Every structure is written in structure tokens, then in C-alpha cells.
Amino acid sequence: MEDKLTLENFFKEGDKNFNEADKQVIEKAFDFAKKAHEGQKRASGEPYFIHAYSTSLTIMKWGLDADTIAAGLLHDVAEDTPVGIDKIKKEFSENIGFLVDGVTKLGKIKYRGKENQVENLRKMFLAMAEDIRVVLIKLADRIHNMQTLQYLPPSKQLRIARETLEIYAPLGYRLGMGELKGILEDMCFPYIYPEEYKKLMSQIGNKFAETTHYLEKVKPILLEELAHENIIPISIHSRTKHVYSLWKKLKTKEIGDNINRVYDLAAMRIVLNSVEECYHALGIIHKMWKPLPGKIKDYIAVPKPNGYQSIHTTVFATDGKIIEIQIRTAKMHEEAENGIAAHWAYSEQGKPESGGMANLKKFSWVKQLKDWQSNVSGSDEFMKSLKIDTFKHRIFVFTPKGDVIDLPEGATPIDFAYAVHTDIGNHCMGTKVNEKMVALDKPLANWDVVEIITTKSKKPSEGWLSFAKTSQAKSKIRVALGIGKKDHLH
Ligand code: MN
């Protein structure tokens, strides 16, 4: 049988450019992993190396750096072969060894139902705070494991599918990797809800195909109108909705299981050169096709909590058919698909001025993790706070200078103050929201512009603890008050 798992194919499929040094690292890891897994088989009967190959290819396609690609190739070597971490560190580098070790440790987490879900997430997040690339390798690993799930016994299938749905898909979403989340959920769906899946598939019938066909029909009309105003899209394509998210949508009260009321079964996606063009195109579309009231969503001006940006509008197109159109720039598109991986890739290529993890600023909750780990008293509270802070909806508020602060829903000005700086929190005396004085315990709303008034003499009071929502603020207040130190997290 011809060997398709060659280095040449690997680079060809990944389709990315590397300098000589990077190429050498990847090449060395490729040969090393292939040799280490020699003779081993996957449950499918294929050579084991296909798993390392596939995992690492996903990582390369996300645009991650050579060390992460190498670690992706090596990720099961320490686990499943006699080669130890020390040997990997010696052969390659401290950094690659660290990544492989992190993935191996995460691999020891086993999902045993909802009750230990939080504990698993905690470990994931801590790994993430250490180095986000460990978690990205784990996510790529999970994609291939889900793709080959049919070869495992049913009891294992169900456990792994549940773990994927409860842990990995939400994690992907939180990291802004919308496409990954959709793919993972769709792969879990038939294993966890087989009956519902079958029913949905028959409900869908030809509807995806019909809508896509219709979008293809109106595409030239749209392109022509845009061209009149000198707008030439980088790309224009239709995307069909992921089936799991469709199923969830059908279950909402608003839709009431009527698939004909779902207007984005297929949506038109227009990728443009600039934000200005996006708004210009929106105007052109609304002049041509009347929008449905209340269905225009401007996630460019106000991104979703996970960073997603795009303009969505639903319009009565030709023949009165209702369609959804999504408008975004190329960068937004890349980020919507690959989220945090895209940020990483951008910064590695030196595009933004600050490199590496600096771009994680947007995901301030990642940064908070280490603080929490050392500050929050009692592991129960730590876990509760993780659950609350990471999975409830979040709001964006602004400093008077326009900096965005990411807070959980229900957060008050005191949370804002501590999110900006500990000193601002500790000396907070009053607050203006949208230029009006408000009480410190008044919950903030999305888009609020918040100004904190401080005085040197002001000190935190115990009462603040009753309306501070974030664990960051609470723990800093406690520290300032000198309480709660007895019960540190170990
Ligand atoms: Mn693996």
C-alpha cells in the first residue's frame, strides 16, 4: 500500500510557508513521531501515526507556530510509546517538551458526567492560562478522535461524545472558534441524541439544498448592485447552518419547531476589504431588499462576548423570499472561524505591534485565572466563580477613553473599578455611568461608559462584597480588608 502520510503531503495539505529553521523542527518531529508510533494501530485498523498527522495538520491550518505543529505531531508519543518527556525535551526543546507534557496531562482528565465537569474545565483553563497552545492541541486532537469515533465500542462513544459536547465545544466557543464549536457539536449530535438527529434530518430534507440554490440565484443580482458602487467582495459564499445549532433553535419558543421560520438555514456571507465597505454594502442591500425589522445585528460596532464580529441582516429578497446576509471583513472572517488561533497566528507573523499572548487582552478572563488561583479562598468558591464568570453571558462596557472592559452580566461599577486597576477599586468613591452619577451597586449594562471617581482617603468597605460580582473584585476587596486569608486554595 502506498504511504500517504509523507512529509511532502503534510506540507502540501497544510499549505503554509515556513522558514528553514521552522521546517527543520517540523520535519524532525514528523520523522520522530512516525518512528515512535511504528507498528501501532488505531481502532480503525489504520496506522496510529495518522492521528498525529491529522491533529497536527489541523494545527497548521489554524496558522499556529512550528513548535505547536511539532508538539501536535508528538502529542501522543509520551503517552503511548516508551519515549518519555525528558527525551522529547532533549531531542527538541524545553518549549516543545512543555507543550507535549501539557497535552499528556490534560489527556488524563476523564469526563464522568456533569458532576465533575467543572473540575475538568478548571484544569483546562489552568492549562490555558499556562499556555493556550496546549489547549489548542487538545482541541485539534479531539476533532480527529471524533472523526474516528465510529470505530470505538458504544459505551466509549457516548462518554467521549458527551465530554466533547459539554467541555470542548463550549471551550471552543469561548475561544471564539465558532467553526470548531459547530463541527464538534454536529459530530456529537447523532451519538447523544440519535432519535432527535434522525427526526431533524428528515425535517431538513431538501431545505438546505433549496436555500443554497436560491442564494446562488440571487448572488449575481447582489454582486451587480455592489459593483455599481465600486464594491468588489473578496469572497461571497453561502454557508449552511450547523445542524446541532439548528436543532437548538427549533426548540426555542420563538421558532416553535417550525423549520420554515428559521431564516438562516443557509446564509449569504460577504467578505469585504474594510469596515467602511461593510456599512456601505449594508446600505446598498437595504435599498434593494427591505430588511425585517429587529433583525439587523451590528456585531462590528458591538462584538459578541467571545469577540465575534460581523453585520447580520435578514431581508425580503427577490420574490419576497426571506434570507440572512452576513457582512464582514477578511480579518473578521478569519477570526470568526478560528478565533483565538487566528489571533495567535496574526501575532506570530508580527502583524500587530505587540507579539504573542498580548493579543489575549480581549480574553481578559484568561488572564484573571492565575490571580484567582492564588487569591480566591476555598476551592469550592473558585470553581463556582469559574462556572459563573466563564459561562454566563458577558457584557462590554467602556472606559471614558473608549477601552473595552469585559465583565459578567450583572457586574457593578465596583467590578469595573477593580477590572481597570486594583488602586482604582481600592480608592473608589463614586461613579458616573453615561455621564450621570449612579450608586456603586447599580448593575452595568452593555455599552455603558463608566467613569470611576477616586479619592486617596477612600477605603473598601465590607458592604461592597454584597454587590461585587466578579471573583476578581471580591478577592481584592477581601485582601484590602484583611479577611479570608485563612483558607487559601492549595
Ligand atoms: Mn491524541
XYZ file of C-alpha atoms in Angstrom, residues 60 67 123 132 259 272 293 309 332 371 399 475:
12
model
C -1.001 24.027 10.894
C 6.678 24.471 17.904
C -7.917 22.017 34.670
C -3.108 28.443 25.413
C -38.323 24.966 10.350
C -15.119 42.774 2.115
C -37.441 44.973 11.493
C -17.692 40.494 14.632
C -13.203 39.282 10.981
C -4.945 35.651 40.040
C -13.769 53.473 29.949
C -10.932 38.702 46.376
